[in-house]
Coordinates of C-alpha atoms and ligand atoms in Angstrom, one line a residue:
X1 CA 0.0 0.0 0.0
X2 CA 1.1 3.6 -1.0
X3 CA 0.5 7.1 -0.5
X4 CA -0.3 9.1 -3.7
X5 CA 1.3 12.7 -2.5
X6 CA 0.1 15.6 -5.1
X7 CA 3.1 18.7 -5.2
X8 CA 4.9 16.4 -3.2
X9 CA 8.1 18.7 -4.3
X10 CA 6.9 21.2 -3.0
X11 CA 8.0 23.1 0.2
X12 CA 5.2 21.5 3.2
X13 CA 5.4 18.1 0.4
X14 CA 9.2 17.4 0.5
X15 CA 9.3 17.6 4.3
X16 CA 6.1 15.4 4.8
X17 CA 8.0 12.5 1.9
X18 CA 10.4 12.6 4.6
X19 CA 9.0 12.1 7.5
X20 CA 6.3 8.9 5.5
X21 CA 9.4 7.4 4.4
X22 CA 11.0 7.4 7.6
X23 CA 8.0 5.9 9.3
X24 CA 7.9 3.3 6.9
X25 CA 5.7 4.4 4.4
X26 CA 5.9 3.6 0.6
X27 CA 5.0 7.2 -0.9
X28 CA 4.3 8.1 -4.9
X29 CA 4.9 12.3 -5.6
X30 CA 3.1 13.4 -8.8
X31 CA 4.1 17.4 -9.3
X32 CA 4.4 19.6 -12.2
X33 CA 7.3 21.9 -10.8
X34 CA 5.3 24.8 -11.3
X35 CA 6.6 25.8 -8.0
X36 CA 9.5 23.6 -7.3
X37 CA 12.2 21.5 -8.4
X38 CA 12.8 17.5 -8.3
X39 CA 16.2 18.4 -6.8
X40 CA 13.9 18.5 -3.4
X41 CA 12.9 14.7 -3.7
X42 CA 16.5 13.8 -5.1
X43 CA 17.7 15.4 -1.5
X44 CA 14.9 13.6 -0.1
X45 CA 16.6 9.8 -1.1
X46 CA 19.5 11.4 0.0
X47 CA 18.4 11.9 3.4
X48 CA 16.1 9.1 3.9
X49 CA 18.1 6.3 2.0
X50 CA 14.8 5.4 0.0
X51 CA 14.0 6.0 -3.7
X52 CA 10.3 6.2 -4.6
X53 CA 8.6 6.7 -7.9
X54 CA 8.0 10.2 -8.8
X55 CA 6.1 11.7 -11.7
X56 CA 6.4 15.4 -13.5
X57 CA 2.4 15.2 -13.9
X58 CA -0.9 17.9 -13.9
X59 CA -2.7 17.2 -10.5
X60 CA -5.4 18.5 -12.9
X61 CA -5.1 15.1 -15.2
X62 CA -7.9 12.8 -14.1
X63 CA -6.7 9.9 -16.3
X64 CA -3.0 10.5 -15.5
X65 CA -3.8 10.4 -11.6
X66 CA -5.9 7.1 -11.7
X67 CA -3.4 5.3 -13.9
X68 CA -0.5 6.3 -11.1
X69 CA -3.0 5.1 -8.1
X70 CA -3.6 1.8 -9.8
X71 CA -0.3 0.7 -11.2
X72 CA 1.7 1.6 -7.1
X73 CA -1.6 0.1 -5.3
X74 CA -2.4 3.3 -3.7
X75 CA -5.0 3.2 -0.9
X76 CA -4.6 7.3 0.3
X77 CA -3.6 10.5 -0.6
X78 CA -2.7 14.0 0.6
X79 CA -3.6 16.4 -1.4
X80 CA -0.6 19.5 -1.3
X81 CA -0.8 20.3 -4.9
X82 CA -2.1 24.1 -5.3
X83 CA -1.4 27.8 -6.0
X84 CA -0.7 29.5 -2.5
X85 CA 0.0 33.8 -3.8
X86 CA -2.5 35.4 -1.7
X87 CA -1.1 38.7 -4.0
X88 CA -1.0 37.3 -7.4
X89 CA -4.3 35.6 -6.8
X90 CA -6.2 38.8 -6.7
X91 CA -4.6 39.7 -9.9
X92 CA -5.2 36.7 -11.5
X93 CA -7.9 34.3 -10.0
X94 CA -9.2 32.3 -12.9
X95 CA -6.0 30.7 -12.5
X96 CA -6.2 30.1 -9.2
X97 CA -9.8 28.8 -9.1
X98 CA -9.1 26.4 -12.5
X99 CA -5.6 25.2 -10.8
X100 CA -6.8 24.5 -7.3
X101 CA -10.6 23.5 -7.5
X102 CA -10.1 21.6 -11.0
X103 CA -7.2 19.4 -9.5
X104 CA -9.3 18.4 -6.7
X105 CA -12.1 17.7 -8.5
X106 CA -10.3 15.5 -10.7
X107 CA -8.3 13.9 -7.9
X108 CA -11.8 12.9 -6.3
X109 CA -13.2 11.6 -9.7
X110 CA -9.7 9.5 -9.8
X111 CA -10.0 8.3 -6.8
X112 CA -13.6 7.1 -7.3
X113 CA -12.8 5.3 -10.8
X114 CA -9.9 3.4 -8.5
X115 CA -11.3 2.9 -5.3
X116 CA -8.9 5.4 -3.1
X117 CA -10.9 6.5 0.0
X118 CA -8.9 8.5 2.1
X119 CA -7.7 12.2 1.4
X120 CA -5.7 14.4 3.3
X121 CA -5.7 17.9 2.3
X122 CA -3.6 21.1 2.8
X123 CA -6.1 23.9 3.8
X124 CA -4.9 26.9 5.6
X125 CA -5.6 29.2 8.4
X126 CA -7.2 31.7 5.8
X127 CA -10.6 30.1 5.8
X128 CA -11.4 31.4 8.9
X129 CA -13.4 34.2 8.8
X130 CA -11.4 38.1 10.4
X131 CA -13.9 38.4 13.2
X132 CA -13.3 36.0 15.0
X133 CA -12.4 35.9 18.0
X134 CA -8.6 34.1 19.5
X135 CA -7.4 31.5 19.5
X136 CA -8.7 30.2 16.3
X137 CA -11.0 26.6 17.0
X138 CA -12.4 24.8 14.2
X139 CA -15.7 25.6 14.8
X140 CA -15.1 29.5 14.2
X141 CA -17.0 30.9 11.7
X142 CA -15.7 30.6 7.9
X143 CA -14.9 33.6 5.5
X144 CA -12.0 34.6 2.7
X145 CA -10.8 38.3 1.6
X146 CA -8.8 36.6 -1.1
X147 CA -9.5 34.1 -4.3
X148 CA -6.5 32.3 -2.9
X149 CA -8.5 31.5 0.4
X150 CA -11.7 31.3 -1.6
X151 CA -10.3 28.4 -2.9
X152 CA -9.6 26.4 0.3
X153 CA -12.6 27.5 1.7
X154 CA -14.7 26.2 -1.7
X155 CA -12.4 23.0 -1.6
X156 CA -13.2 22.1 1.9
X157 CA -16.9 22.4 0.2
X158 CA -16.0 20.2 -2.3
X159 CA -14.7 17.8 0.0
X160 CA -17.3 17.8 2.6
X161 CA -19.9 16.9 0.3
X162 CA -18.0 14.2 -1.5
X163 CA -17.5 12.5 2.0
X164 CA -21.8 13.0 3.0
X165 CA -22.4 11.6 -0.7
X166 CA -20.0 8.7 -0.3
X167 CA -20.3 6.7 2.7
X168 CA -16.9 5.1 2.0
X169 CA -15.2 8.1 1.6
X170 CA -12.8 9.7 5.1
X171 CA -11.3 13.6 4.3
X172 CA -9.3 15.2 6.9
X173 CA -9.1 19.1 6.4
X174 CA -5.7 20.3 7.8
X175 CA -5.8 23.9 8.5
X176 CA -2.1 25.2 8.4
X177 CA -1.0 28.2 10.1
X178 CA 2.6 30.0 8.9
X179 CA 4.6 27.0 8.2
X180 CA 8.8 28.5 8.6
X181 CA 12.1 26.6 9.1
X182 CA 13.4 23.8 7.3
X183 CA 14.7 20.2 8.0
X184 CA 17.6 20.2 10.4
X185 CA 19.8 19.2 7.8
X186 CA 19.6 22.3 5.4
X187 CA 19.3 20.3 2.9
X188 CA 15.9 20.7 1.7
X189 CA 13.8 23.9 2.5
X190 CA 11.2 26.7 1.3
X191 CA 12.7 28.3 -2.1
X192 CA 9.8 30.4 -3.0
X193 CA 10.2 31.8 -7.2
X194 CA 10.8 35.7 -7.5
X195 CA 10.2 37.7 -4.3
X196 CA 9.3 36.3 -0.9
X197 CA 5.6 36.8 -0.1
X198 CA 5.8 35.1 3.7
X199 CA 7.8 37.0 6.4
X200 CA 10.4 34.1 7.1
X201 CA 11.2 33.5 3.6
X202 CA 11.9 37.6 3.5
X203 CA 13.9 37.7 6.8
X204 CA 16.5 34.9 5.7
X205 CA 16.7 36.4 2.1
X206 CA 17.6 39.7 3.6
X207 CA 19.8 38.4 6.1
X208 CA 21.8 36.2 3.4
X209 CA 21.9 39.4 1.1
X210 CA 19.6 38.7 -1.3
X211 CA 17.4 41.3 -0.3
X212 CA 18.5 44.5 0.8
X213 CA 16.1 45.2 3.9
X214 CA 12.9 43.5 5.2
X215 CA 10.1 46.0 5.4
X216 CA 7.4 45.6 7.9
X217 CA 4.3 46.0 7.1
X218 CA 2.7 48.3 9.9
X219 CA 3.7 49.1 13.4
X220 CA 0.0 50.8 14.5
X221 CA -2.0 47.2 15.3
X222 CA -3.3 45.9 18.3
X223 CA -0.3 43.6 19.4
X224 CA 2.1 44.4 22.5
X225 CA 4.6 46.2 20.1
X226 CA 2.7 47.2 17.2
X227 CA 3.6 44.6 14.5
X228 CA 1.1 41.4 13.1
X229 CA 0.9 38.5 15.5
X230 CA 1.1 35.1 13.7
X231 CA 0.9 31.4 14.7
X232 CA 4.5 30.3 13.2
X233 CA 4.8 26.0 13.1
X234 CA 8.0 24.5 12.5
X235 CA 7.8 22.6 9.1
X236 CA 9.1 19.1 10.7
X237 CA 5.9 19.5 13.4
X238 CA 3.4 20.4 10.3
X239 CA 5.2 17.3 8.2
X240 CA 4.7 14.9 11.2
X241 CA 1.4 16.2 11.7
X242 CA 0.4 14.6 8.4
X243 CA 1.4 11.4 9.2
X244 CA -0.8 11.6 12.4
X245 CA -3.3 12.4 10.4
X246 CA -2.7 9.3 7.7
X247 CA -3.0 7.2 11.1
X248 CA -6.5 9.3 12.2
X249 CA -7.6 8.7 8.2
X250 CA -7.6 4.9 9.2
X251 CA -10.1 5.7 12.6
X252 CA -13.4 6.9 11.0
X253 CA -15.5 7.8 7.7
X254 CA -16.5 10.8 6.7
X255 CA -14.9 14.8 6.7
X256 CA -12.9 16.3 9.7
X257 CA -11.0 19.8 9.7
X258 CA -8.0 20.4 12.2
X259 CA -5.8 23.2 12.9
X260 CA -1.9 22.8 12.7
X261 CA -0.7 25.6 14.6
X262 CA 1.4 25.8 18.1
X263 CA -1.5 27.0 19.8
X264 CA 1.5 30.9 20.7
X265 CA 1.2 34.2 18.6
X266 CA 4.6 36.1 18.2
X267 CA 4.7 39.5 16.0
X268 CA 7.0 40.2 13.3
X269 CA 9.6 42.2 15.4
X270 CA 9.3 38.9 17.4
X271 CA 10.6 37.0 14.8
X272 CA 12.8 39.5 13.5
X273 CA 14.9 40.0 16.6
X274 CA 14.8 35.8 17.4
X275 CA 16.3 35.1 14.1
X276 CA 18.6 37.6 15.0
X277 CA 19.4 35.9 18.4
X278 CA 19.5 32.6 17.3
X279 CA 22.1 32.9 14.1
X280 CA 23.9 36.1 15.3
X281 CA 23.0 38.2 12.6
X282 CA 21.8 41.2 11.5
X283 CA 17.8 41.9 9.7
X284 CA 18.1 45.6 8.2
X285 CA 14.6 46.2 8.5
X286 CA 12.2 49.2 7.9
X287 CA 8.5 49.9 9.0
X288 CA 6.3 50.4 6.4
X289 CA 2.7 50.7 5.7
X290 CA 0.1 47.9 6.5
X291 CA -0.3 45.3 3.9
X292 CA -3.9 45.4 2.3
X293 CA -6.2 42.5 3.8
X294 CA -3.9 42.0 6.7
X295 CA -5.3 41.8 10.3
X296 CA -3.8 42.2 14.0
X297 CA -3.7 38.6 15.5
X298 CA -4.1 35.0 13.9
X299 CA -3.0 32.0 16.6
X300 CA -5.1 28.6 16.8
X301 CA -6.4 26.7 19.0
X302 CA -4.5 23.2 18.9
X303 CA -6.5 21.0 20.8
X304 CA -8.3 19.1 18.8
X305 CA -5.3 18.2 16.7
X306 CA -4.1 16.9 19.9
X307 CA -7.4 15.3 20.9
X308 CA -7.8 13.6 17.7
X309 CA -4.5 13.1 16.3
X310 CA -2.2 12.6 19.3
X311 CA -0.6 15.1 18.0
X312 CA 1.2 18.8 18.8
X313 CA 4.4 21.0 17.9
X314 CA 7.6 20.1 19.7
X315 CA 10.0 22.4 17.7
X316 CA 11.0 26.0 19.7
X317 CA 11.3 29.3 17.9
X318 CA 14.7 28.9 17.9
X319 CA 14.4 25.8 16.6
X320 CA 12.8 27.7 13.6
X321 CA 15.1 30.4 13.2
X322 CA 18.0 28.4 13.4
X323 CA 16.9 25.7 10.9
X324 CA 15.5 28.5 8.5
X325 CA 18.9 29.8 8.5
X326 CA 20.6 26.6 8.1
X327 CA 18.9 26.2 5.1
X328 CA 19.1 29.5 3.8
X329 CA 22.6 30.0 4.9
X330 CA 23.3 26.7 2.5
X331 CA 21.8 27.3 -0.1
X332 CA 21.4 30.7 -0.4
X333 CA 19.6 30.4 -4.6
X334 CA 17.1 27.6 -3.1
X335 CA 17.5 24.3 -5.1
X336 CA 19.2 26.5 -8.3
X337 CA 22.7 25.3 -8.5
Ligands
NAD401 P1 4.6 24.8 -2.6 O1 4.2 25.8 -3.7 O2 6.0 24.8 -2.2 O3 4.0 23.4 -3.0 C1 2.9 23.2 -3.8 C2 3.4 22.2 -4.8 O4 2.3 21.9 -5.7 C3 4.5 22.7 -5.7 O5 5.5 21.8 -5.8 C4 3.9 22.9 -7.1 O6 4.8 22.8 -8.2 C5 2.8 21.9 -7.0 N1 1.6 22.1 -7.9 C6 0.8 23.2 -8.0 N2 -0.2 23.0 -8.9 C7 0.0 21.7 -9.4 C8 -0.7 21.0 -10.3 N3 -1.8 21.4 -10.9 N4 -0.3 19.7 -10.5 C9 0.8 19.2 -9.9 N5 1.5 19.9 -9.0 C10 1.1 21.2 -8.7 O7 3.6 25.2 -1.4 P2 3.6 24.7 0.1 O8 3.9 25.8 1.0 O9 4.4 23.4 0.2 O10 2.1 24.4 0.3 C11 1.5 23.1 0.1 C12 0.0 23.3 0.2 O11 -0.3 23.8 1.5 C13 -0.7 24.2 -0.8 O12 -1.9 23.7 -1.1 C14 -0.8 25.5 0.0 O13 -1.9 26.3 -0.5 C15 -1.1 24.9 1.4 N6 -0.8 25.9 2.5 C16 0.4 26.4 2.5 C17 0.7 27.3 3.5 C18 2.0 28.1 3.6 O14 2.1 29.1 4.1 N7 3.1 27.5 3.0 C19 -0.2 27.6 4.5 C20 -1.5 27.0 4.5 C21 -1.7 26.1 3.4
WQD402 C1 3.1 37.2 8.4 C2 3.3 38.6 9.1 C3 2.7 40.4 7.7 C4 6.1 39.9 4.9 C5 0.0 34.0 4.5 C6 -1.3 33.7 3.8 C7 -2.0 32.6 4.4 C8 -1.1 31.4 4.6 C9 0.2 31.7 5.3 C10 -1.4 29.8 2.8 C11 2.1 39.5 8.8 C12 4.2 40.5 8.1 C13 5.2 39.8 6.0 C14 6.9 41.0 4.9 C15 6.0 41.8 7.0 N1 -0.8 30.8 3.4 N2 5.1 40.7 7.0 N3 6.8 41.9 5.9 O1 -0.1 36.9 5.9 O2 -0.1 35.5 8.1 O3 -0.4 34.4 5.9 O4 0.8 32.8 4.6 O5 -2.4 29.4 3.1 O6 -3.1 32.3 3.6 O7 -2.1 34.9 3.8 O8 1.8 35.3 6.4 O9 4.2 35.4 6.2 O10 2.8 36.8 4.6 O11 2.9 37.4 7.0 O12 5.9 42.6 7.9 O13 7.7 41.2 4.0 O14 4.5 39.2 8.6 O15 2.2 41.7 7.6 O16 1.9 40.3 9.9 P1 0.2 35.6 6.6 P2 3.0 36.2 6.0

């Protein structure tokens, strides 16, 4: 039995490959490199000792998907295949709604035609509605500001009804919070195309030279020093999260959503001056206006994931900074040579 992992390459992807293969899991990666590079899985054998079949293919390609399930005898999948640009989905969001509603659409339909009935999927923190209040539980109310969130929020939808309409069927909706850091190694990491959207990515960038100065966007919110307060998870806990919830897939029919988040709030001077602290270096930073859409405070409420999926974050925020940097510091053009 296999795991069918869609943009598997990718950054959350190549760290949850990891941690299946080291729990004994026989994984399958179909990804189109929109968004990555198969040096990621390459450094994956390398780290784990394990080859496993991997596939440059459309997560979008109904027929494509079902032959790959059938021929490696795959009995789940998780789902990480998507567009994440909160920015360059408002600009363009036909692509956004054709790549990351039509791929799990067809995924489904594939999974019917062979007979796959468990689905773990990458949803996100942005479903959740701004007024709400903190921390975040799954039961808050749901609402998007963005075509990017629109489409995890219409996905869960879609996912939710194909569980009530097959009986058969088990979905587990992870929500993510900000995924940062990297495996301890620094050898495989986030190498996000063009400029850093996400904070972390920005601070290493800047600190490696890459970028001349991070700017922060506002220093007027309601946070104890001015600056956005986010729920930051270290990669390893969000890619050993998954497997928790490959285990909780096995436990019960039907659709569940979970947060992935530490459950602690730190602002972006927090993680400025931390990353500082940890890998003795300098961020040449600047405050700036707000960024549009942004709000004050985002932290979740864990407990359910621990409830239901024996599960919760280990790693420190130093542990974050340091592996962030250690990856960075590394390879400081991502996976380009
Ligand atoms: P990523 O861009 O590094 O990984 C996504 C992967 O999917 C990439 O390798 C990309 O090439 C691939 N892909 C995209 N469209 C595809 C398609 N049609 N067919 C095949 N492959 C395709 O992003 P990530 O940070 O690893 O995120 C993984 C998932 O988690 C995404 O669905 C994202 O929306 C979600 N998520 C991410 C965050 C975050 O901050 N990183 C937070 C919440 C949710
Ligand atoms: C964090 C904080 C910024 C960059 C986004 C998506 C969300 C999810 C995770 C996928 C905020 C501040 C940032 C910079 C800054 N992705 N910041 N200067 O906005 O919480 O969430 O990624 O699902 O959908 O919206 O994360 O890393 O962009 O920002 O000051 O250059 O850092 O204002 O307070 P965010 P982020």
């Amino acid at each position: 039995m296999s795991i069918l992992i869609t943009g598997g390459a990718g950054y959350i992807g190549s760290h949850t490959d990891l941690c299946l293969l080291n729990e004994g899991y026989d994984i399958v990666v179909v990804d189109n490199y929109d968004n990555s590079s198969p040096e990621a899985l390459r450094r994956v054998m390398e780290l784990t000792g394990k080859t496993f079949p991997y596939y440059e293919a459309d997560a979008c390609d109904e027929e494509k998907l079902a032959e790959i399930m059938k021929k490696h005898g795959v009995d789940s999948v998780i789902h990480f295949a998507g567009l994440k640009a909160v920015g360059e989905s408002v600009r363009i969001p036909l692509r956004y709604y054709e790549n990351n509603l039509l791929s799990t659409i067809r995924l489904l339909k594939a999974m019917e035609t062979v007979g796959v009935k468990k689905m773990i999927f990458s949803s996100s923190a942005t479903v959740y509605s701004a007024d709400n209040q903190v921390p975040l539980t799954e039961t808050g109310k749901l609402g998007c500001t963005n075509p990017y969130g629109w489409t995890k929020y219409m996905n869960e939808q879609i996912l939710r009804d194909a569980a009530v309409a097959d009986k058969e069927l088990t979905v587990v909706l992870l929500r993510y919070f900000n995924p940062v850091g990297a495996h301890e190694s620094g050898r495989i990491g986030e190498d996000p195309s063009g400029i850093p959207n996400n904070l972390m990515p920005y601070i290493s960038q800047t600190a490696v030279g890459r970028r001349d100065h991070l700017t922060v966007y506002g220093n007027d919110y309601n946070t104890h020093d001015g600056t956005g307060v986010r729920d930051y998870i270290h990669v390893m806990d969000l890619a050993r999260g998954h497997v928790a919830a490959v285990r909780y897939a096995d436990t019960f029919k039907g659709s569940d959503a979970i947060n992935l988040g530490t459950g602690v709030g730190y602002s972006v001077l927090d993680m400025v001056h931390a990353f500082e602290e940890a890998n003795h270096i300098k961020v040449p930073y600047v405050i700036g206006a707000r960024r549009p859409g942004d709000i004050d405070t985002v932290y979740s409420n864990p407990a359910k994931a621990k409830e239901k999926l024996g599960w919760q974050a280990e790693k420190t925020l130093v542990d974050m900074c340091r592996d962030q940097w250690n990856w960075q510091s590394h390879n400081p053009n991502g996976y380009a040579k």
